[in-house]
Amino acid sequence: MKHSFLLFLLSLLLGCTPSSTENEVVLYASIDETYARRAAKAFEAETGIRVRLVSDSEIAKSSGLLTRLLAEAENPVADVFWSGDIARAFTLDRARLLDDVALQDPDSLPKNAFLADQRVIGTSARARVIITHQPKAAQLPKLPQSVEELASPTFAPHSCLANPLFGTTTVHAAALFRAWGNDRASAFFENFTKNGGTMLASNGEVKRRVGSGEFVLGLTDSDDLHVALLDGKPVSGIVPRSAEAGGLLLPSAAVLIKQAPHPEPARRLASFLSGPKAEALMASCEAGHFPMRPALAKPERFASYQLPEPLDAAAWQEIDALLETLLPGYLTTWVDNQRRREG
């Protein structure tokens, strides 16, 4: 009788006391850490589930979160990956590492946001933009309307772009190769070098050095432009809209890792980060992301901007495949040559 009573008490304890892992979730995020942490705090406040955030800055000496996720495929550590560009999510999907995200409001998103069924859902987008220093740009005979024009003798000496081995510039480079073909895309990079264009370390540096007037034109992301505007820098932005002009809309994607260590909290977090509250947060904060949900407002400073059309799943799969060859191949060679030229 005593033994049975002890078993009864133990069953009550096991049934009523949640394990520590049921109340936490591990988020890998290549979204800027400031914004990722803000969204994580909002999720914690709503659910009581603790988010352990791992950002790019925490593993800067390795080869990045994507490589880490692929290496951990047999024994996942992350529950959710919030990718700042959707191409990385397609790499994980190609490796069959993703589960469906159970959205609470699927009808609020356009159909072209569901890029790999429920596994990869594009939300909170950025556009690639040409940022301009307005006072100095006014002294140019004209302004470029396409990415390709940045490599011309007129604009290249005044222009900068980020190292294409990293971040969204890598994805944009692959998108250019897809849209233009190898000859035309490689000619863009070669002419940019030949005509005096400058490669900088990051999109953030492009923003800073155009904002200071050191460069007149730069290729970067709309969130960098948004931050520069909030900081009162004398800048403006040109958004190439067509693929022919080099335009690219880059949704983010919060994806659910297959066999996530904390499956139920993971599903809730992936749904939250793909949902309207996270999109509204990313649109209203300094990031200035463009919501994919039509009912949500654009950032105030970008209200008049016309955006490129979102790419479909087939296009992103092609970009993902191009990344595999361009990164160790042409782009590495171009960067090495650019570094030698700039001393």
GROMACS .gro file of C-alpha atoms in nm:
model
  343
    1MET     CA    1   0.000   0.000   0.000
    2LYS     CA    2   0.281   0.239   0.095
    3HIS     CA    3   0.464   0.160  -0.230
    4SER     CA    4   0.150   0.228  -0.435
    5PHE     CA    5   0.095   0.561  -0.259
    6LEU     CA    6   0.452   0.671  -0.336
    7LEU     CA    7   0.405   0.582  -0.703
    8PHE     CA    8   0.081   0.782  -0.704
    9LEU     CA    9   0.260   1.088  -0.561
   10LEU     CA   10   0.540   1.052  -0.813
   11SER     CA   11   0.292   1.037  -1.101
   12LEU     CA   12   0.127   1.356  -0.976
   13LEU     CA   13   0.461   1.531  -0.958
   14LEU     CA   14   0.561   1.422  -1.306
   15GLY     CA   15   0.226   1.521  -1.445
   16CYS     CA   16   0.198   1.861  -1.281
   17THR     CA   17   0.556   1.988  -1.279
   18PRO     CA   18   0.689   2.083  -1.622
   19SER     CA   19   1.047   1.992  -1.702
   20SER     CA   20   1.287   2.281  -1.737
   21THR     CA   21   1.323   2.216  -2.111
   22GLU     CA   22   0.948   2.256  -2.170
   23ASN     CA   23   0.978   2.621  -2.076
   24GLU     CA   24   1.268   2.722  -2.300
   25VAL     CA   25   1.355   2.734  -2.667
   26VAL     CA   26   1.682   2.789  -2.856
   27LEU     CA   27   1.677   3.050  -3.133
   28TYR     CA   28   1.960   3.092  -3.383
   29ALA     CA   29   1.917   3.432  -3.552
   30SER     CA   30   2.100   3.605  -3.834
   31ILE     CA   31   1.857   3.895  -3.796
   32ASP     CA   32   2.042   4.184  -3.632
   33GLU     CA   33   2.083   4.088  -3.267
   34THR     CA   34   1.914   4.404  -3.136
   35TYR     CA   35   1.594   4.328  -3.325
   36ALA     CA   36   1.608   3.952  -3.265
   37ARG     CA   37   1.639   4.009  -2.891
   38ARG     CA   38   1.347   4.255  -2.896
   39ALA     CA   39   1.124   4.001  -3.070
   40ALA     CA   40   1.241   3.727  -2.833
   41LYS     CA   41   1.146   3.943  -2.535
   42ALA     CA   42   0.801   4.002  -2.682
   43PHE     CA   43   0.754   3.626  -2.722
   44GLU     CA   44   0.873   3.564  -2.366
   45ALA     CA   45   0.629   3.823  -2.231
   46GLU     CA   46   0.339   3.665  -2.421
   47THR     CA   47   0.414   3.299  -2.346
   48GLY     CA   48   0.641   3.279  -2.043
   49ILE     CA   49   0.879   3.063  -2.247
   50ARG     CA   50   1.245   3.158  -2.213
   51VAL     CA   51   1.435   3.217  -2.538
   52ARG     CA   52   1.804   3.133  -2.552
   53LEU     CA   53   1.932   3.351  -2.837
   54VAL     CA   54   2.241   3.268  -3.039
   55SER     CA   55   2.332   3.539  -3.289
   56ASP     CA   56   2.600   3.565  -3.554
   57SER     CA   57   2.813   3.781  -3.327
   58GLU     CA   58   2.847   3.498  -3.077
   59ILE     CA   59   3.018   3.270  -3.329
   60ALA     CA   60   3.193   3.528  -3.543
   61LYS     CA   61   3.516   3.329  -3.547
   62SER     CA   62   3.347   3.026  -3.705
   63SER     CA   63   3.188   3.010  -4.049
   64GLY     CA   64   2.841   3.121  -3.948
   65LEU     CA   65   2.508   2.997  -3.826
   66LEU     CA   66   2.418   2.817  -4.147
   67THR     CA   67   2.732   2.603  -4.129
   68ARG     CA   68   2.664   2.536  -3.764
   69LEU     CA   69   2.308   2.424  -3.834
   70LEU     CA   70   2.425   2.189  -4.109
   71ALA     CA   71   2.694   2.047  -3.880
   72GLU     CA   72   2.437   1.987  -3.605
   73ALA     CA   73   2.189   1.815  -3.837
   74GLU     CA   74   2.218   1.474  -3.672
   75ASN     CA   75   2.187   1.618  -3.322
   76PRO     CA   76   2.013   1.958  -3.341
   77VAL     CA   77   2.084   2.223  -3.079
   78ALA     CA   78   1.869   2.498  -3.231
   79ASP     CA   79   1.490   2.480  -3.230
   80VAL     CA   80   1.428   2.772  -3.465
   81PHE     CA   81   1.645   2.960  -3.714
   82TRP     CA   82   1.541   3.318  -3.793
   83SER     CA   83   1.722   3.393  -4.115
   84GLY     CA   84   1.766   3.751  -4.228
   85ASP     CA   85   1.749   3.634  -4.586
   86ILE     CA   86   1.538   3.354  -4.718
   87ALA     CA   87   1.811   3.195  -4.931
   88ARG     CA   88   1.971   3.042  -4.621
   89ALA     CA   89   1.638   2.885  -4.530
   90PHE     CA   90   1.626   2.720  -4.872
   91THR     CA   91   1.970   2.572  -4.812
   92LEU     CA   92   1.834   2.408  -4.496
   93ASP     CA   93   1.520   2.296  -4.676
   94ARG     CA   94   1.729   2.135  -4.952
   95ALA     CA   95   1.911   1.943  -4.678
   96ARG     CA   96   1.569   1.827  -4.546
   97LEU     CA   97   1.626   1.986  -4.206
   98LEU     CA   98   1.296   2.174  -4.173
   99ASP     CA   99   0.949   2.099  -4.039
  100ASP     CA  100   0.624   2.284  -4.109
  101VAL     CA  101   0.554   2.611  -3.930
  102ALA     CA  102   0.198   2.607  -3.797
  103LEU     CA  103   0.083   2.962  -3.867
  104GLN     CA  104  -0.225   3.082  -3.679
  105ASP     CA  105  -0.328   3.322  -3.958
  106PRO     CA  106  -0.221   3.175  -4.295
  107ASP     CA  107  -0.490   3.367  -4.484
  108SER     CA  108  -0.335   3.701  -4.383
  109LEU     CA  109  -0.030   3.637  -4.603
  110PRO     CA  110  -0.023   3.642  -4.982
  111LYS     CA  111   0.017   3.303  -5.144
  112ASN     CA  112   0.364   3.393  -5.273
  113ALA     CA  113   0.486   3.415  -4.913
  114PHE     CA  114   0.460   3.035  -4.881
  115LEU     CA  115   0.777   2.951  -5.069
  116ALA     CA  116   0.818   2.589  -4.962
  117ASP     CA  117   0.471   2.501  -4.841
  118GLN     CA  118   0.464   2.567  -4.466
  119ARG     CA  119   0.837   2.506  -4.417
  120VAL     CA  120   0.969   2.836  -4.558
  121ILE     CA  121   0.741   3.137  -4.518
  122GLY     CA  122   0.867   3.477  -4.628
  123THR     CA  123   0.789   3.768  -4.394
  124SER     CA  124   0.948   4.098  -4.278
  125ALA     CA  125   1.133   4.185  -4.598
  126ARG     CA  126   1.413   4.421  -4.688
  127ALA     CA  127   1.490   4.563  -5.031
  128ARG     CA  128   1.831   4.609  -5.183
  129VAL     CA  129   1.880   4.983  -5.235
  130ILE     CA  130   2.126   5.232  -5.374
  131ILE     CA  131   2.190   5.470  -5.086
  132THR     CA  132   2.291   5.822  -5.192
  133HIS     CA  133   2.455   6.113  -5.012
  134GLN     CA  134   2.212   6.381  -5.121
  135PRO     CA  135   2.435   6.694  -5.121
  136LYS     CA  136   2.707   6.523  -5.323
  137ALA     CA  137   2.466   6.329  -5.542
  138ALA     CA  138   2.317   6.663  -5.648
  139GLN     CA  139   2.653   6.744  -5.808
  140LEU     CA  140   2.644   6.438  -6.035
  141PRO     CA  141   2.508   6.480  -6.390
  142LYS     CA  142   2.240   6.218  -6.314
  143LEU     CA  143   2.158   5.941  -6.068
  144PRO     CA  144   2.178   5.568  -6.136
  145GLN     CA  145   1.849   5.384  -6.166
  146SER     CA  146   1.996   5.034  -6.180
  147VAL     CA  147   2.262   4.836  -5.996
  148GLU     CA  148   2.449   4.781  -6.320
  149GLU     CA  149   2.504   5.156  -6.363
  150LEU     CA  150   2.714   5.162  -6.045
  151ALA     CA  151   2.992   4.992  -6.241
  152SER     CA  152   3.000   5.258  -6.512
  153PRO     CA  153   3.282   5.515  -6.541
  154THR     CA  154   3.032   5.783  -6.436
  155PHE     CA  155   2.940   5.627  -6.102
  156ALA     CA  156   3.198   5.365  -6.003
  157PRO     CA  157   3.461   5.613  -5.870
  158HIS     CA  158   3.198   5.743  -5.626
  159SER     CA  159   3.049   5.403  -5.535
  160CYS     CA  160   3.095   5.130  -5.277
  161LEU     CA  161   2.948   4.789  -5.202
  162ALA     CA  162   2.998   4.533  -4.927
  163ASN     CA  163   3.220   4.226  -4.953
  164PRO     CA  164   3.007   3.977  -5.151
  165LEU     CA  165   3.137   3.679  -4.953
  166PHE     CA  166   2.914   3.773  -4.661
  167GLY     CA  167   2.557   3.860  -4.576
  168THR     CA  168   2.292   3.985  -4.812
  169THR     CA  169   2.547   4.105  -5.068
  170THR     CA  170   2.626   3.737  -5.134
  171VAL     CA  171   2.259   3.662  -5.198
  172HIS     CA  172   2.223   3.973  -5.415
  173ALA     CA  173   2.525   3.868  -5.620
  174ALA     CA  174   2.370   3.525  -5.681
  175ALA     CA  175   2.041   3.692  -5.777
  176LEU     CA  176   2.227   3.908  -6.031
  177PHE     CA  177   2.391   3.601  -6.185
  178ARG     CA  178   2.052   3.436  -6.206
  179ALA     CA  179   1.883   3.740  -6.365
  180TRP     CA  180   2.165   3.847  -6.597
  181GLY     CA  181   2.358   3.530  -6.671
  182ASN     CA  182   2.727   3.466  -6.606
  183ASP     CA  183   2.876   3.696  -6.868
  184ARG     CA  184   2.675   4.005  -6.784
  185ALA     CA  185   2.695   3.958  -6.407
  186SER     CA  186   3.069   3.897  -6.406
  187ALA     CA  187   3.113   4.198  -6.636
  188PHE     CA  188   2.937   4.409  -6.371
  189PHE     CA  189   3.185   4.307  -6.104
  190GLU     CA  190   3.487   4.342  -6.336
  191ASN     CA  191   3.376   4.687  -6.453
  192PHE     CA  192   3.312   4.796  -6.095
  193THR     CA  193   3.675   4.716  -6.018
  194LYS     CA  194   3.818   4.854  -6.343
  195ASN     CA  195   3.628   5.182  -6.315
  196GLY     CA  196   3.728   5.256  -5.956
  197GLY     CA  197   3.453   5.113  -5.737
  198THR     CA  198   3.540   5.030  -5.375
  199MET     CA  199   3.462   4.717  -5.175
  200LEU     CA  200   3.391   4.771  -4.804
  201ALA     CA  201   3.364   4.520  -4.521
  202SER     CA  202   2.988   4.527  -4.464
  203ASN     CA  203   2.654   4.687  -4.547
  204GLY     CA  204   2.684   4.880  -4.223
  205GLU     CA  205   3.010   5.035  -4.340
  206VAL     CA  206   2.847   5.126  -4.671
  207LYS     CA  207   2.576   5.306  -4.474
  208ARG     CA  208   2.828   5.491  -4.255
  209ARG     CA  209   3.063   5.603  -4.529
  210VAL     CA  210   2.789   5.718  -4.765
  211GLY     CA  211   2.625   5.893  -4.470
  212SER     CA  212   2.949   6.079  -4.399
  213GLY     CA  213   2.992   6.179  -4.764
  214GLU     CA  214   3.309   5.979  -4.819
  215PHE     CA  215   3.119   5.798  -5.094
  216VAL     CA  216   2.827   5.936  -5.292
  217LEU     CA  217   2.662   5.603  -5.374
  218GLY     CA  218   2.650   5.262  -5.213
  219LEU     CA  219   2.471   4.930  -5.249
  220THR     CA  220   2.312   4.815  -4.924
  221ASP     CA  221   1.989   4.700  -4.757
  222SER     CA  222   1.685   4.913  -4.685
  223ASP     CA  223   1.722   4.864  -4.308
  224ASP     CA  224   2.064   5.033  -4.322
  225LEU     CA  225   1.910   5.320  -4.516
  226HIS     CA  226   1.632   5.341  -4.258
  227VAL     CA  227   1.879   5.364  -3.968
  228ALA     CA  228   2.077   5.635  -4.150
  229LEU     CA  229   1.759   5.837  -4.203
  230LEU     CA  230   1.666   5.801  -3.835
  231ASP     CA  231   2.016   5.920  -3.745
  232GLY     CA  232   1.958   6.236  -3.948
  233LYS     CA  233   2.215   6.159  -4.218
  234PRO     CA  234   2.168   6.349  -4.547
  235VAL     CA  235   2.087   6.036  -4.745
  236SER     CA  236   1.819   5.905  -4.973
  237GLY     CA  237   1.753   5.575  -5.146
  238ILE     CA  238   1.689   5.444  -5.495
  239VAL     CA  239   1.508   5.110  -5.513
  240PRO     CA  240   1.566   4.921  -5.838
  241ARG     CA  241   1.235   4.744  -5.892
  242SER     CA  242   1.292   4.490  -6.169
  243ALA     CA  243   1.532   4.196  -6.183
  244GLU     CA  244   1.666   4.353  -6.503
  245ALA     CA  245   1.765   4.661  -6.301
  246GLY     CA  246   1.914   4.448  -6.023
  247GLY     CA  247   1.619   4.483  -5.786
  248LEU     CA  248   1.572   4.229  -5.509
  249LEU     CA  249   1.325   4.192  -5.224
  250LEU     CA  250   1.471   3.984  -4.940
  251PRO     CA  251   1.215   3.835  -4.702
  252SER     CA  252   1.329   3.690  -4.374
  253ALA     CA  253   1.216   3.344  -4.264
  254ALA     CA  254   1.171   3.187  -3.922
  255VAL     CA  255   1.206   2.814  -3.983
  256LEU     CA  256   1.143   2.518  -3.754
  257ILE     CA  257   1.433   2.275  -3.726
  258LYS     CA  258   1.339   1.910  -3.773
  259GLN     CA  259   1.372   1.706  -3.454
  260ALA     CA  260   1.399   2.029  -3.253
  261PRO     CA  261   1.506   1.959  -2.893
  262HIS     CA  262   1.207   2.154  -2.755
  263PRO     CA  263   0.935   2.078  -3.012
  264GLU     CA  264   0.629   2.247  -2.864
  265PRO     CA  265   0.795   2.576  -2.760
  266ALA     CA  266   0.976   2.566  -3.095
  267ARG     CA  267   0.649   2.552  -3.289
  268ARG     CA  268   0.512   2.841  -3.089
  269LEU     CA  269   0.823   3.054  -3.145
  270ALA     CA  270   0.842   2.983  -3.519
  271SER     CA  271   0.473   3.072  -3.552
  272PHE     CA  272   0.521   3.392  -3.351
  273LEU     CA  273   0.825   3.509  -3.550
  274SER     CA  274   0.638   3.439  -3.875
  275GLY     CA  275   0.325   3.607  -3.745
  276PRO     CA  276   0.174   3.957  -3.759
  277LYS     CA  277   0.305   4.075  -3.420
  278ALA     CA  278   0.667   4.013  -3.519
  279GLU     CA  279   0.609   4.169  -3.863
  280ALA     CA  280   0.454   4.478  -3.705
  281LEU     CA  281   0.745   4.502  -3.460
  282MET     CA  282   1.004   4.479  -3.738
  283ALA     CA  283   0.820   4.742  -3.944
  284SER     CA  284   0.784   4.991  -3.659
  285CYS     CA  285   1.132   4.964  -3.507
  286GLU     CA  286   1.462   5.098  -3.641
  287ALA     CA  287   1.491   4.803  -3.879
  288GLY     CA  288   1.212   4.939  -4.098
  289HIS     CA  289   1.126   4.604  -4.257
  290PHE     CA  290   0.848   4.576  -4.513
  291PRO     CA  291   0.562   4.352  -4.394
  292MET     CA  292   0.448   4.085  -4.636
  293ARG     CA  293   0.099   4.103  -4.489
  294PRO     CA  294  -0.094   4.360  -4.696
  295ALA     CA  295  -0.296   4.472  -4.393
  296LEU     CA  296   0.017   4.591  -4.210
  297ALA     CA  297   0.161   4.935  -4.279
  298LYS     CA  298   0.501   4.997  -4.433
  299PRO     CA  299   0.755   5.189  -4.225
  300GLU     CA  300   0.654   5.555  -4.225
  301ARG     CA  301   0.972   5.676  -4.397
  302PHE     CA  302   0.925   5.417  -4.673
  303ALA     CA  303   0.552   5.468  -4.725
  304SER     CA  304   0.597   5.587  -5.083
  305TYR     CA  305   0.852   5.325  -5.187
  306GLN     CA  306   0.759   5.087  -5.468
  307LEU     CA  307   0.916   4.747  -5.412
  308PRO     CA  308   1.044   4.470  -5.639
  309GLU     CA  309   0.810   4.178  -5.693
  310PRO     CA  310   0.878   3.888  -5.453
  311LEU     CA  311   1.059   3.594  -5.610
  312ASP     CA  312   0.893   3.254  -5.618
  313ALA     CA  313   1.024   2.928  -5.474
  314ALA     CA  314   1.184   2.818  -5.802
  315ALA     CA  315   1.384   3.141  -5.821
  316TRP     CA  316   1.510   3.103  -5.464
  317GLN     CA  317   1.607   2.744  -5.532
  318GLU     CA  318   1.813   2.864  -5.830
  319ILE     CA  319   1.978   3.132  -5.615
  320ASP     CA  320   2.053   2.872  -5.347
  321ALA     CA  321   2.220   2.649  -5.608
  322LEU     CA  322   2.423   2.940  -5.748
  323LEU     CA  323   2.553   3.024  -5.401
  324GLU     CA  324   2.718   2.683  -5.385
  325THR     CA  325   2.932   2.755  -5.690
  326LEU     CA  326   2.978   3.132  -5.668
  327LEU     CA  327   3.103   3.149  -5.309
  328PRO     CA  328   3.406   2.922  -5.344
  329GLY     CA  329   3.454   3.020  -5.707
  330TYR     CA  330   3.400   3.351  -5.885
  331LEU     CA  331   3.317   3.568  -5.583
  332THR     CA  332   3.623   3.455  -5.386
  333THR     CA  333   3.845   3.527  -5.685
  334TRP     CA  334   3.687   3.870  -5.735
  335VAL     CA  335   3.730   3.963  -5.368
  336ASP     CA  336   4.096   3.853  -5.373
  337ASN     CA  337   4.160   4.066  -5.682
  338GLN     CA  338   3.977   4.362  -5.530
  339ARG     CA  339   4.186   4.341  -5.213
  340ARG     CA  340   4.508   4.332  -5.415
  341ARG     CA  341   4.399   4.634  -5.618
  342GLU     CA  342   4.306   4.836  -5.311
  343GLY     CA  343   4.631   4.739  -5.136
   0.00000   0.00000   0.00000
